[in-house]
C-alpha positions as MATLAB code, in Angstrom:
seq = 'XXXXXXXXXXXXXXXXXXXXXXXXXXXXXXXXXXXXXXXXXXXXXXXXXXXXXXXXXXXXXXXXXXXXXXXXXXXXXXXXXXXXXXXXXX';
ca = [
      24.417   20.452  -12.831;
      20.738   20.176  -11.843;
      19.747   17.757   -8.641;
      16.535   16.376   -7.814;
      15.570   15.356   -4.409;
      12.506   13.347   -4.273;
      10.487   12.771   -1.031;
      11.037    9.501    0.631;
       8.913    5.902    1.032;
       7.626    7.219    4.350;
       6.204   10.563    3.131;
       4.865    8.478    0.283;
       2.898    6.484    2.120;
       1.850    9.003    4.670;
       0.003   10.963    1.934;
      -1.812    7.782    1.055;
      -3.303    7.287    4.485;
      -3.940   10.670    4.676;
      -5.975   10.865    1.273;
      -8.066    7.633    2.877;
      -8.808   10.124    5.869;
      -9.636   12.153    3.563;
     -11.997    9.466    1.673;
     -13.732    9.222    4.859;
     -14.573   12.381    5.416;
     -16.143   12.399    2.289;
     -18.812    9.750    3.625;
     -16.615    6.844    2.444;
     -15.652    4.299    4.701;
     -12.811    2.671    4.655;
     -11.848   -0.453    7.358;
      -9.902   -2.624    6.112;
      -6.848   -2.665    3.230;
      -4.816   -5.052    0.929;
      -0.952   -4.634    0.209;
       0.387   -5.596   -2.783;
       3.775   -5.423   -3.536;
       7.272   -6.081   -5.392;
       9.443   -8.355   -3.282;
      12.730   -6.398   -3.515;
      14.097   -4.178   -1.010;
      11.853   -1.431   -2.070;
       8.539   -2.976   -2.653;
       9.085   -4.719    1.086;
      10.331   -1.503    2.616;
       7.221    0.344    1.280;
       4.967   -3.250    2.291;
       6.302   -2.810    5.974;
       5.510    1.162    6.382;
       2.112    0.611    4.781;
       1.253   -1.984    7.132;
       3.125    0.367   10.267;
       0.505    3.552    9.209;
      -2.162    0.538    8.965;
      -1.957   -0.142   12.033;
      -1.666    3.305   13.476;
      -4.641    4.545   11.376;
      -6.738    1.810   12.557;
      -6.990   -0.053    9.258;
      -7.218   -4.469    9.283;
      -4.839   -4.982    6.886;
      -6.446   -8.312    5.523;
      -3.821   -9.428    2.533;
      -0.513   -9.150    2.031;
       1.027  -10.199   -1.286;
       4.339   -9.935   -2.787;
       5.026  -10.643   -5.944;
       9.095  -11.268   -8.110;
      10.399   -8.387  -10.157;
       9.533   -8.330  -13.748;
       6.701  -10.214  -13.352;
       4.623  -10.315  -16.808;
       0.834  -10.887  -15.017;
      -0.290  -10.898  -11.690;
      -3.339  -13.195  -12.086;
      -2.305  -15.523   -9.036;
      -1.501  -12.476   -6.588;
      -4.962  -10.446   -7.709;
      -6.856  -14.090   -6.596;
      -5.235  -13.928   -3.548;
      -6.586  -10.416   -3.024;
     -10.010  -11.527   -4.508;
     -10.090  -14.237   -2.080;
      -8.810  -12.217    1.504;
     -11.845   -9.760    0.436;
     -14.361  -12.299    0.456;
     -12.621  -14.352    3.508;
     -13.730  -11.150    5.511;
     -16.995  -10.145    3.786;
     -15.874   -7.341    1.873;
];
């Protein structure tokens, strides 16, 4: 029998802000972020803790998109993105 235990959403998501701290200490700067994001129970769990250590970590979150399982492009959702980045001036 072998188990596997992977680490959770939260812990996922915590390392992310973490590496944009990280970014920033580097002389990066990073203000404002875009979710993107399968709209099943996953993908919104994971949207909604991303936008929680947003918030926490001082971040505008400026776009949120989901986007149906199996979808074969995501042309539409990246123009959404495109368009939220130039709606705030990069």
């Amino acid at each position: 029998w072998f188990f596997r235990t992977p680490p959770h959403d939260e812990l996922f998501v915590q390392n992310a802000f973490q590496f944009l701290k990280e970014l920033e200490k580097k002389g990066h700067k990073v203000k404002r972020i875009a979710i993107l994001a399968e709209n099943t129970e996953f993908g919104t769990g994971a949207a909604r803790l991303q936008e929680k250590y947003a918030t926490e970590n001082g971040y505008e979150v400026v776009a949120k998109v989901l986007y149906p399982p199996k979808t074969t492009q995501l042309t539409s959702e990246v123009q959404k993105l495109i368009l939220a980045r130039e709606l705030v001036g990069s």
